[in-house]
Amino acid sequence: MIVEEEAQKRILDSIHLPGHVAWPDIDIQSSLKWWHKAVLYQVYLRSFADANDDGVGDIAGLISRLPYIKELGVDAVWISPWYASPMLDGGYDVRDYVDTDPLFGSLEDVQDLIDASHQLGLRVVLDFVANHCSSQHPWFQSALSSPEGSREREWFYFKDGQGEGGDEPPNDWKSIFGGPAWTRTLNHDDTPGQWFFHLFDSSQPDLNWKNEEVLVQFDEILRYWFNRGVDGCRLDAVSAIGKDDDYRDMGFAPDHLYRPDIWGPVPFYDAEGVHDVLRRWRRVAREYPTEKFLVGEVVVRDVDRLARYLRRDELQSTLSFDLSKIVWNADAFRQMINTLHGACFEGHSWMTWTLSSHDEKRTVSRYSQDGPAEGVLGDVTPTGHGRARAAYLLALALPGSACIYQGEELGLWEVMDIHEDRLQDPIYFRTGKQELGRDGCRVPLPWEKEGPTLGFSARHETWLPQPQSWADVSVATQLNDASSTLHFFRSVLAWRSTIFNNDEWAITWEPSPTGVLVLRRGPDFRCVVNFSGEPFCVGDDEEVLASSSPLTHERVVDVNNGAWLRARRFAAHQRL
Ligand code: GLC
């Protein structure tokens, strides 16, 4: 069964939306691009590997560990921002788009990283942060020192406040990180001035993407990095860059936390203007002999809105975190997969499947719970580990690319007991400490079984503390254990790179008992994930390529487990 035919048709119709510029037919090629099947490995630089021993990960540390990434069997690295930054949001607050923060190294180090990755056959995907810059960026500093209504202020959203003396914000809009989305400025003479808009932290003023100067500037920034050899960009918070000129109140109460999961139609998010910008960036991506890859962090309210980002002359792919938001339930997974897949257009846009990131709670912790994984999570359980592996079997069996966040291949869990003095995420502070924020999934990786930082750094303390229990799940420990999560990932990725016919677009769900998902891809491959309360038996005519844990009697996929199966008549290296 090809899923959601109706939804697919509806979305295809939307290609002809007014204002849409049809891309020349040259884009409708049968040949696959590298990203159509690629597995990206997400490196959160601060927490990957530290070479200069300051307790924070850096570019040289990453270069030294590139062979590890290569051996995992991925095709590309997406690296969190390395730009010069005050680091108030871990580098997503950019002070200089064409320089590297000394915390991470130098521009030469970045060039070495790009070159070394290419030598190993790994593509490099830059984190492109365009919705906002740092309040310390010269653009914003110059806007602050320029008069109201000046050309410099037009780069951002400056507004007068309401009420007597303009003491009230221009409206009731909220920041995604909690608290108001407007911060007041000070005039030269220290009197209160205008307010500026920031969807995230107050250190991250939103840029005005209707301003031609902003557009031109970012075209050049894209070219700068493409010319240095990066193969593509992950477009940070990209659905936020379009805004309508509509400054009405949204009805948010003062204590209302504006959360991504309730994003509705608001004038400052997912507005039509974003699509013009994406078309422009796509043209830049196509200036290169090998087209550059644009994958957007797109969080929108429904599949129709999502599909608009994937039109032929916009993004080639989106990273969707919807899969990482759902509870452990067969119907929820099937529906979400159908929905996301239904937003793509066969032949030119593909989903980048992902279960985790530096913004999400770790997979094994989420799946150790039976309900929604919010707030403070409980202990990690073997069930959580089994489910996480099974969920990866499913995600990696889908057509399209996939992304694995560092440490997921080790089965790392969310660190819930970081002392409050060490927490750094602005979400923790902006929510009045009501939300722990994202530090728990950003704890530095354990490389070795021993040592104060488990091989992350020669220093005695890392920027976020590691649990000592991570010695048991370190890379070194897992390399010596054939049943480890690391070996599981290596083997699954090795199979993935050889067995699939990547032209295969359809998702087919076979009839199965309630709570068991059986995904078929091609005539001879099946992925089974057992969300039910009963074991599920597979046929004798199939060999088990990979499984989240060994199958009982070699035929039974236990509850909370999954397996990749292939019809026996195929030789080991034959494609399906
Ligand atoms: C994206 C990033 C997140 C960052 C935010 C603001 O969602 O993934 O880490 O805080 O954008 O740049």
Coordinates of C-alpha atoms and ligand atoms in Angstrom, one line a residue:
M1 CA 0.0 0.0 0.0
I2 CA 1.4 3.4 -0.9
V3 CA 0.4 5.6 1.9
E4 CA -1.6 8.8 2.0
E5 CA -2.3 9.0 -1.7
E6 CA -4.8 11.8 -1.1
A7 CA -2.4 13.8 1.0
Q8 CA 0.3 13.4 -1.6
K9 CA -2.0 14.7 -4.3
R10 CA -3.1 17.6 -2.2
I11 CA 0.5 18.6 -1.6
L12 CA 1.4 18.1 -5.3
D13 CA -1.3 20.5 -6.1
S14 CA 0.2 23.0 -3.8
I15 CA 3.3 23.2 -6.1
H16 CA 1.2 25.5 -8.2
L17 CA 0.6 28.0 -5.5
P18 CA 0.7 31.5 -6.7
G19 CA 4.1 33.1 -6.6
H20 CA 5.8 29.8 -7.0
V21 CA 8.6 29.9 -9.6
A22 CA 8.9 26.7 -11.4
W23 CA 12.4 25.4 -11.6
P24 CA 13.7 24.4 -15.0
D25 CA 13.3 20.7 -15.8
I26 CA 17.0 20.1 -15.3
D27 CA 16.1 19.6 -11.6
I28 CA 13.9 16.6 -12.4
Q29 CA 16.7 14.2 -12.9
S30 CA 16.5 10.5 -12.3
S31 CA 20.1 10.4 -11.0
L32 CA 20.2 10.5 -7.2
K33 CA 22.1 13.2 -5.4
W34 CA 24.4 12.2 -2.5
W35 CA 22.0 13.4 0.1
H36 CA 19.1 11.3 -1.1
K37 CA 20.4 8.4 0.9
A38 CA 23.1 9.9 3.1
V39 CA 23.4 9.4 6.8
L40 CA 24.5 12.6 8.5
Y41 CA 26.3 12.4 11.9
Q42 CA 25.6 15.5 14.0
V43 CA 28.6 16.8 15.9
Y44 CA 27.9 19.1 18.7
L45 CA 31.3 20.7 18.8
R46 CA 31.5 21.7 22.4
S47 CA 30.9 18.2 23.5
F48 CA 32.6 16.0 20.9
A49 CA 36.4 16.0 21.6
D50 CA 38.7 18.5 23.2
A51 CA 42.2 18.8 21.8
N52 CA 43.4 22.0 23.5
D53 CA 42.4 20.8 26.9
D54 CA 40.2 23.6 28.1
G55 CA 37.3 21.3 28.8
V56 CA 35.4 22.3 25.7
G57 CA 35.3 20.4 22.4
D58 CA 37.0 22.0 19.4
I59 CA 37.8 21.6 15.7
A60 CA 41.2 20.0 16.3
G61 CA 39.5 17.5 18.6
L62 CA 36.9 16.7 15.9
I63 CA 39.7 16.3 13.3
S64 CA 41.4 13.8 15.5
R65 CA 38.2 11.7 15.8
L66 CA 37.1 11.9 12.1
P67 CA 38.3 8.3 11.6
Y68 CA 35.8 7.2 14.3
I69 CA 33.0 8.9 12.4
K70 CA 34.1 7.4 9.2
E71 CA 34.2 3.9 10.7
L72 CA 30.7 4.3 12.0
G73 CA 29.7 4.2 8.4
V74 CA 28.1 7.6 7.8
D75 CA 28.4 9.9 4.8
A76 CA 28.5 13.4 6.2
V77 CA 29.0 15.4 9.3
W78 CA 26.7 18.3 10.3
I79 CA 28.7 20.4 12.7
S80 CA 27.1 22.8 15.2
P81 CA 28.1 26.5 14.7
W82 CA 31.9 27.2 14.8
Y83 CA 31.5 30.9 14.2
A84 CA 32.8 33.6 16.5
S85 CA 30.2 34.0 19.3
P86 CA 29.8 35.1 22.8
M87 CA 28.3 31.5 23.4
L88 CA 25.2 32.6 25.1
D89 CA 23.3 30.0 23.1
G90 CA 26.2 27.7 22.4
G91 CA 27.3 29.4 19.2
Y92 CA 23.8 29.9 17.8
D93 CA 24.4 33.6 18.7
V94 CA 26.8 34.6 15.9
R95 CA 29.1 37.6 16.3
D96 CA 31.0 37.0 13.0
Y97 CA 29.8 34.7 10.3
V98 CA 33.1 34.5 8.5
D99 CA 35.3 33.7 11.4
T100 CA 35.8 30.9 13.9
D101 CA 35.5 31.3 17.6
P102 CA 38.9 30.9 19.3
L103 CA 37.2 28.5 21.7
F104 CA 37.0 26.1 18.8
G105 CA 40.1 27.0 16.9
S106 CA 41.0 29.1 13.9
L107 CA 39.7 29.5 10.3
E108 CA 42.7 27.4 9.2
D109 CA 41.5 24.7 11.6
V110 CA 38.1 24.8 9.9
Q111 CA 39.7 24.5 6.5
D112 CA 41.8 21.6 7.7
L113 CA 38.6 20.0 9.0
I114 CA 36.8 20.4 5.6
D115 CA 39.8 19.0 3.8
A116 CA 40.4 16.1 6.2
S117 CA 36.7 15.2 6.0
H118 CA 36.8 15.2 2.2
Q119 CA 39.9 13.1 2.2
L120 CA 38.1 10.5 4.2
G121 CA 35.0 10.7 1.9
L122 CA 32.9 12.6 4.4
R123 CA 30.8 15.5 3.3
V124 CA 30.6 18.6 5.5
V125 CA 27.4 20.3 6.4
L126 CA 27.6 23.8 8.0
D127 CA 25.1 25.0 10.5
F128 CA 23.8 28.2 8.9
V129 CA 22.2 30.5 11.5
A130 CA 20.3 33.2 9.6
N131 CA 17.2 34.0 11.6
H132 CA 19.2 36.0 14.1
C133 CA 22.7 37.0 15.0
S134 CA 24.3 37.9 18.3
S135 CA 23.5 41.2 20.0
Q136 CA 27.3 41.6 20.0
H137 CA 27.4 41.4 16.2
P138 CA 28.6 44.8 14.7
W139 CA 25.4 44.9 12.7
F140 CA 23.3 45.1 15.8
Q141 CA 25.8 47.3 17.7
S142 CA 25.6 49.7 14.8
A143 CA 21.8 49.6 14.8
L144 CA 21.8 50.4 18.5
S145 CA 24.0 53.4 18.1
S146 CA 22.0 54.6 15.1
P147 CA 18.9 56.7 15.4
E148 CA 15.3 55.4 15.2
G149 CA 14.2 54.8 11.7
S150 CA 17.8 54.6 10.4
R151 CA 19.0 52.2 7.7
E152 CA 21.0 50.3 10.3
R153 CA 17.9 49.7 12.4
E154 CA 16.0 48.4 9.4
W155 CA 18.2 45.3 9.6
F156 CA 16.3 44.2 12.7
Y157 CA 12.9 44.6 14.2
F158 CA 12.9 47.8 16.3
K159 CA 9.6 49.1 17.5
D160 CA 8.3 51.8 19.9
G161 CA 6.8 50.5 23.1
Q162 CA 3.2 51.0 24.1
G163 CA 1.8 53.1 26.9
E164 CA 3.1 56.2 28.5
G165 CA 6.8 56.6 27.7
G166 CA 6.7 53.5 25.6
D167 CA 7.3 51.4 28.8
E168 CA 5.3 48.4 27.6
P169 CA 6.5 46.1 24.9
P170 CA 5.1 46.7 21.4
N171 CA 2.8 43.6 21.9
D172 CA 2.4 40.4 23.9
W173 CA 4.6 38.1 21.8
K174 CA 6.7 35.5 23.6
S175 CA 10.1 34.0 23.0
I176 CA 10.4 30.3 22.2
F177 CA 12.9 30.1 25.1
G178 CA 10.4 31.6 27.5
G179 CA 9.6 35.2 28.6
P180 CA 8.9 38.2 26.4
A181 CA 10.1 38.3 22.7
W182 CA 10.9 42.1 23.1
T183 CA 13.7 43.7 24.9
R184 CA 14.1 47.4 25.5
T185 CA 17.2 49.3 24.4
L186 CA 18.9 52.2 26.0
N187 CA 19.5 55.5 24.1
H188 CA 22.9 57.3 24.1
D189 CA 21.9 59.3 27.1
D190 CA 20.9 56.2 29.0
T191 CA 17.2 56.9 28.7
P192 CA 15.0 54.0 27.7
G193 CA 14.7 53.6 23.9
Q194 CA 12.9 51.4 21.4
W195 CA 12.3 47.6 21.8
F196 CA 13.8 44.9 19.5
F197 CA 12.3 41.5 18.7
H198 CA 14.0 38.2 19.5
L199 CA 12.3 34.9 18.9
F200 CA 15.0 33.2 21.1
D201 CA 17.2 34.7 23.7
S202 CA 17.5 38.5 24.1
S203 CA 21.1 38.0 23.0
Q204 CA 19.8 36.9 19.6
P205 CA 18.0 39.7 17.8
D206 CA 16.0 38.6 14.8
L207 CA 17.2 39.9 11.4
N208 CA 14.8 41.5 9.1
W209 CA 14.6 39.2 6.1
K210 CA 12.6 41.7 4.0
N211 CA 15.7 44.0 3.9
E212 CA 17.6 43.6 0.7
E213 CA 20.9 44.4 2.4
V214 CA 20.4 41.4 4.7
L215 CA 19.6 39.2 1.8
V216 CA 22.7 40.2 -0.1
Q217 CA 24.9 39.8 2.9
F218 CA 23.8 36.3 3.6
D219 CA 24.1 35.2 -0.1
E220 CA 27.8 36.2 0.3
I221 CA 28.1 34.3 3.6
L222 CA 26.8 31.2 1.9
R223 CA 29.2 31.6 -1.0
Y224 CA 32.0 32.2 1.4
W225 CA 31.5 28.8 3.0
F226 CA 30.6 27.0 -0.1
N227 CA 33.8 28.3 -1.7
R228 CA 35.7 26.9 1.3
G229 CA 34.3 23.5 0.4
V230 CA 31.4 22.9 2.7
D231 CA 28.9 20.6 0.9
G232 CA 25.7 21.9 2.3
C233 CA 24.0 23.7 5.1
R234 CA 21.6 22.8 7.8
L235 CA 19.4 25.9 8.0
D236 CA 18.9 26.8 11.6
A237 CA 15.4 27.8 12.7
V238 CA 14.6 28.5 9.1
S239 CA 10.8 28.6 9.4
A240 CA 11.3 31.6 11.6
I241 CA 12.8 33.9 9.1
G242 CA 9.6 34.9 7.3
K243 CA 7.5 37.5 9.2
D244 CA 4.3 39.3 8.4
D245 CA 3.9 43.0 9.0
D246 CA 1.2 42.4 11.5
Y247 CA 2.0 43.4 15.1
R248 CA -1.3 42.5 16.8
D249 CA -1.4 40.8 20.2
M250 CA -1.6 37.1 20.2
G251 CA -3.4 36.7 23.4
F252 CA -0.4 35.3 25.3
A253 CA -0.7 35.7 29.1
P254 CA 2.3 37.4 30.7
D255 CA 3.4 34.0 32.3
H256 CA 2.6 32.0 29.2
L257 CA 5.6 30.0 28.0
Y258 CA 5.5 30.0 24.2
R259 CA 6.4 26.5 23.4
P260 CA 7.3 25.1 20.0
D261 CA 4.8 22.3 20.3
I262 CA 1.9 24.8 20.3
W263 CA 3.1 26.8 17.3
G264 CA 0.0 28.0 15.6
P265 CA -0.5 30.7 13.0
V266 CA 1.4 33.6 14.3
P267 CA 2.7 36.6 12.3
F268 CA 6.3 36.1 13.3
Y269 CA 6.7 32.5 12.3
D270 CA 6.3 30.5 9.1
A271 CA 5.2 33.5 7.1
E272 CA 5.2 33.5 3.3
G273 CA 8.3 35.6 2.9
V274 CA 10.5 32.7 4.0
H275 CA 9.9 30.9 0.6
D276 CA 11.4 33.8 -1.4
V277 CA 14.5 33.5 0.7
L278 CA 14.7 29.8 0.3
R279 CA 14.4 30.1 -3.5
R280 CA 17.2 32.7 -3.4
W281 CA 19.5 30.4 -1.4
R282 CA 18.7 27.4 -3.7
R283 CA 19.9 29.5 -6.6
V284 CA 23.2 30.1 -4.8
A285 CA 23.4 26.3 -4.0
R286 CA 23.0 25.7 -7.7
E287 CA 25.9 27.9 -8.7
Y288 CA 28.3 25.1 -7.9
P289 CA 29.2 22.2 -10.3
T290 CA 28.0 19.8 -7.6
E291 CA 24.9 21.3 -6.2
K292 CA 25.1 22.2 -2.5
F293 CA 22.7 20.5 -0.1
L294 CA 20.1 22.6 1.9
V295 CA 18.4 20.8 4.7
G296 CA 16.1 23.0 6.9
E297 CA 15.2 22.8 10.5
V298 CA 11.6 23.2 9.7
V299 CA 9.1 23.1 12.6
V300 CA 5.6 24.0 11.3
R301 CA 2.1 23.1 12.3
D302 CA 1.1 20.6 9.6
V303 CA 2.2 18.6 6.6
D304 CA 0.8 21.1 4.1
R305 CA 3.0 23.8 5.6
L306 CA 6.0 21.5 5.7
A307 CA 5.5 20.6 2.0
R308 CA 5.8 24.2 1.0
Y309 CA 9.4 24.2 2.1
L310 CA 10.1 21.2 0.0
R311 CA 8.9 22.5 -3.3
R312 CA 11.1 22.0 -6.3
D313 CA 13.0 25.3 -6.0
E314 CA 13.3 25.5 -2.3
L315 CA 14.8 22.9 0.1
Q316 CA 16.1 19.5 -0.9
S317 CA 15.3 18.1 2.6
T318 CA 14.1 19.0 6.0
L319 CA 15.1 17.7 9.4
S320 CA 12.0 16.9 11.2
F321 CA 11.9 16.5 14.9
D322 CA 8.4 15.3 15.0
L323 CA 9.5 11.7 15.2
S324 CA 11.4 12.5 18.3
K325 CA 8.4 14.0 20.0
I326 CA 6.1 11.0 19.8
V327 CA 5.6 8.4 22.4
W328 CA 6.4 4.7 22.0
N329 CA 3.4 3.6 20.0
A330 CA 3.0 1.8 16.7
D331 CA 0.2 3.9 15.3
A332 CA 1.9 7.1 16.3
F333 CA 5.1 6.1 14.5
R334 CA 3.3 4.9 11.4
Q335 CA 1.2 8.0 11.2
M336 CA 4.1 10.4 11.7
I337 CA 6.2 8.6 9.1
N338 CA 3.4 8.7 6.6
T339 CA 2.8 12.3 7.3
L340 CA 6.4 13.4 6.9
H341 CA 7.0 11.2 3.9
G342 CA 3.9 12.6 2.4
A343 CA 5.3 16.1 2.5
C344 CA 8.2 15.2 0.2
F345 CA 8.1 15.2 -3.6
E346 CA 9.3 12.1 -5.3
G347 CA 12.5 12.7 -7.2
H348 CA 13.5 16.1 -5.7
S349 CA 12.8 16.3 -2.0
W350 CA 13.5 13.8 0.7
M351 CA 13.1 13.7 4.5
T352 CA 16.1 13.6 6.7
W353 CA 14.9 11.2 9.4
T354 CA 16.0 11.9 12.9
L355 CA 15.2 10.8 16.4
S356 CA 17.5 13.0 18.4
S357 CA 19.5 16.2 18.4
H358 CA 21.3 18.7 20.7
D359 CA 17.8 20.1 21.4
E360 CA 16.0 16.9 22.3
K361 CA 16.0 14.6 25.2
R362 CA 18.1 11.5 24.5
T363 CA 16.3 8.6 22.9
V364 CA 17.0 5.9 25.5
S365 CA 15.7 8.2 28.2
R366 CA 12.6 9.1 26.3
Y367 CA 11.8 5.5 25.5
S368 CA 12.4 4.4 29.1
Q369 CA 9.1 6.3 29.9
D370 CA 5.8 5.0 28.8
G371 CA 4.1 8.4 28.4
P372 CA 5.4 11.7 26.9
A373 CA 9.0 12.3 27.8
E374 CA 8.7 15.8 29.3
G375 CA 10.3 17.5 32.3
V376 CA 12.4 15.4 34.6
L377 CA 12.8 11.9 33.2
G378 CA 13.1 8.8 35.4
D379 CA 15.8 6.1 35.3
V380 CA 17.0 4.6 32.1
T381 CA 15.9 1.1 31.6
P382 CA 16.9 -1.9 29.4
T383 CA 13.5 -1.4 27.8
G384 CA 14.5 2.2 26.8
H385 CA 17.7 0.9 25.2
G386 CA 15.9 -1.8 23.3
R387 CA 13.3 0.6 22.0
A388 CA 15.9 3.2 21.0
R389 CA 17.7 0.6 18.9
A390 CA 14.5 -0.6 17.4
A391 CA 13.4 3.0 16.6
Y392 CA 16.7 3.5 14.8
L393 CA 16.2 0.4 12.8
L394 CA 12.9 1.9 11.6
A395 CA 14.2 5.4 10.9
L396 CA 17.3 4.0 9.0
A397 CA 15.1 1.7 6.9
L398 CA 13.1 4.7 5.5
P399 CA 13.7 6.2 2.1
G400 CA 15.6 9.5 2.4
S401 CA 18.5 10.6 4.5
A402 CA 18.9 10.2 8.2
C403 CA 20.7 12.0 10.9
I404 CA 22.3 10.5 14.0
Y405 CA 23.2 12.8 16.9
Q406 CA 26.6 12.2 18.5
G407 CA 26.4 9.7 21.4
E408 CA 23.2 8.1 20.1
E409 CA 25.4 5.4 18.6
L410 CA 26.7 4.7 22.2
G411 CA 23.2 4.6 23.7
L412 CA 24.0 7.6 25.9
W413 CA 21.1 8.8 28.1
E414 CA 19.9 12.2 29.2
V415 CA 21.9 13.5 32.2
M416 CA 19.2 14.7 34.5
D417 CA 21.2 15.5 37.6
I418 CA 23.5 18.3 36.5
H419 CA 23.9 20.6 39.4
E420 CA 22.0 23.8 38.9
D421 CA 25.2 25.8 39.2
R422 CA 26.5 24.1 36.1
L423 CA 23.4 24.5 33.9
Q424 CA 24.0 26.8 30.9
D425 CA 21.0 26.6 28.6
P426 CA 19.2 29.9 28.2
I427 CA 15.9 28.0 28.3
Y428 CA 16.6 27.1 32.0
F429 CA 17.0 30.8 32.9
R430 CA 14.3 32.3 30.6
T431 CA 11.7 29.9 32.0
G432 CA 12.5 31.0 35.5
K433 CA 14.2 27.6 36.1
Q434 CA 10.9 25.8 35.4
E435 CA 12.4 23.9 32.5
L436 CA 15.8 22.1 32.8
G437 CA 16.6 22.9 29.2
R438 CA 18.9 21.0 26.8
D439 CA 22.1 20.6 28.8
G440 CA 21.3 17.0 29.6
C441 CA 21.7 15.9 26.0
R442 CA 24.9 18.0 25.5
V443 CA 27.2 16.3 28.0
P444 CA 30.7 15.7 26.6
L445 CA 31.2 12.2 25.0
P446 CA 33.0 9.4 26.9
W447 CA 35.9 8.1 24.7
E448 CA 37.8 6.1 27.2
K449 CA 37.0 3.8 30.2
E450 CA 39.1 5.7 32.6
G451 CA 40.3 9.2 33.5
P452 CA 38.5 12.2 35.0
T453 CA 37.0 13.2 31.7
L454 CA 36.8 9.7 30.1
G455 CA 39.2 10.7 27.4
F456 CA 37.2 13.8 26.3
S457 CA 39.9 16.2 27.5
A458 CA 43.2 16.2 29.3
R459 CA 41.7 18.7 31.7
H460 CA 40.1 17.5 34.9
E461 CA 36.8 19.2 34.3
T462 CA 34.5 19.3 31.2
W463 CA 32.2 22.3 30.5
L464 CA 29.3 20.1 31.6
P465 CA 30.0 17.3 34.1
Q466 CA 29.9 13.7 32.8
P467 CA 28.4 10.9 34.8
Q468 CA 31.1 8.5 35.9
S469 CA 28.8 5.6 34.9
W470 CA 29.5 6.6 31.3
A471 CA 32.8 4.7 31.7
D472 CA 30.7 1.6 31.0
V473 CA 29.4 3.0 27.7
S474 CA 32.5 4.7 26.5
V475 CA 33.7 4.2 22.9
A476 CA 36.7 2.2 24.2
T477 CA 34.4 -0.1 26.3
Q478 CA 32.0 -0.6 23.4
L479 CA 34.6 -1.3 20.8
N480 CA 35.5 -4.4 22.9
D481 CA 32.0 -5.7 23.1
A482 CA 30.4 -7.2 20.0
S483 CA 26.9 -6.8 21.5
S484 CA 27.3 -3.1 22.2
T485 CA 25.2 -0.3 20.8
L486 CA 28.2 1.0 18.9
H487 CA 28.6 -2.3 17.1
F488 CA 24.9 -2.4 16.4
F489 CA 25.0 1.0 14.7
R490 CA 28.1 0.1 12.7
S491 CA 26.5 -3.1 11.4
V492 CA 23.2 -1.4 10.6
L493 CA 24.9 1.4 8.7
A494 CA 27.0 -1.1 6.8
W495 CA 23.9 -3.0 5.7
R496 CA 22.1 0.2 4.9
S497 CA 24.9 1.4 2.5
T498 CA 24.7 -1.8 0.5
I499 CA 21.3 -3.3 0.5
F500 CA 18.8 -0.6 -0.5
N501 CA 17.8 0.4 -3.9
N502 CA 17.6 4.1 -3.2
D503 CA 15.3 4.8 -6.1
E504 CA 12.7 3.0 -4.0
W505 CA 10.4 5.8 -2.9
A506 CA 7.2 4.1 -1.6
I507 CA 6.6 3.2 2.0
T508 CA 4.7 0.0 2.4
W509 CA 3.2 -1.2 5.6
E510 CA 2.4 -4.9 5.6
P511 CA -0.7 -6.2 7.5
S512 CA 0.5 -7.2 10.9
P513 CA -0.9 -7.8 14.4
T514 CA -1.9 -4.7 16.4
G515 CA 1.1 -2.9 17.7
V516 CA 3.6 -4.5 15.3
L517 CA 5.0 -2.4 12.4
V518 CA 6.2 -4.3 9.4
L519 CA 7.7 -2.0 6.8
R520 CA 8.6 -3.4 3.4
R521 CA 11.1 -1.8 1.2
G522 CA 11.6 -3.5 -2.2
P523 CA 10.5 -7.1 -2.7
D524 CA 12.9 -8.7 -0.2
F525 CA 13.5 -6.4 2.7
R526 CA 11.4 -6.0 5.8
C527 CA 11.8 -4.0 9.0
V528 CA 9.8 -5.3 12.0
V529 CA 9.3 -3.2 15.1
N530 CA 7.4 -4.7 18.0
F531 CA 5.5 -2.1 20.0
S532 CA 2.9 -4.7 21.1
G533 CA 2.7 -6.7 24.3
E534 CA 3.3 -10.1 22.5
P535 CA 6.4 -11.6 20.8
F536 CA 6.3 -11.6 17.0
C537 CA 7.5 -14.5 15.0
V538 CA 9.2 -14.0 11.6
G539 CA 9.3 -16.6 8.8
D540 CA 12.0 -19.2 8.2
D541 CA 12.6 -17.9 4.7
E542 CA 14.1 -14.7 6.0
E543 CA 17.6 -14.0 7.3
V544 CA 18.1 -11.6 10.1
L545 CA 20.4 -8.8 9.0
A546 CA 20.3 -6.8 12.2
S547 CA 18.3 -6.7 15.4
S548 CA 18.0 -4.6 18.4
S549 CA 18.8 -7.6 20.5
P550 CA 19.4 -11.3 19.5
L551 CA 16.1 -12.8 18.3
T552 CA 14.8 -15.6 20.6
H553 CA 15.2 -18.9 18.8
E554 CA 16.5 -16.8 16.0
R555 CA 12.9 -16.2 14.9
V556 CA 11.1 -14.2 17.6
V557 CA 11.2 -10.4 17.7
D558 CA 10.5 -9.7 21.4
V559 CA 8.4 -6.9 22.7
N560 CA 10.2 -3.5 22.5
N561 CA 12.5 -4.8 19.9
G562 CA 13.0 -4.7 16.1
A563 CA 14.8 -6.4 13.3
W564 CA 15.9 -6.0 9.7
L565 CA 15.0 -9.1 7.6
R566 CA 15.9 -10.2 4.1
A567 CA 14.6 -13.0 1.9
R568 CA 17.1 -15.8 2.0
R569 CA 17.5 -16.2 -1.7
F570 CA 19.7 -13.1 -1.9
A571 CA 23.4 -13.3 -1.8
A572 CA 25.2 -11.2 0.8
H573 CA 26.1 -8.3 -1.4
Q574 CA 23.2 -8.2 -3.8
R575 CA 21.0 -5.2 -3.8
L576 CA 17.3 -5.6 -3.1
Ligands
GLC1 C1 17.8 26.0 16.6 C2 19.0 25.3 17.3 C3 19.0 25.5 18.7 C4 19.1 27.0 18.9 C5 18.0 27.8 18.2 C6 18.3 29.2 18.1 O1 16.6 25.5 17.0 O2 18.9 23.9 17.0 O3 20.0 24.9 19.4 O4 19.0 27.3 20.3 O5 17.9 27.3 16.9 O6 19.4 29.5 17.3

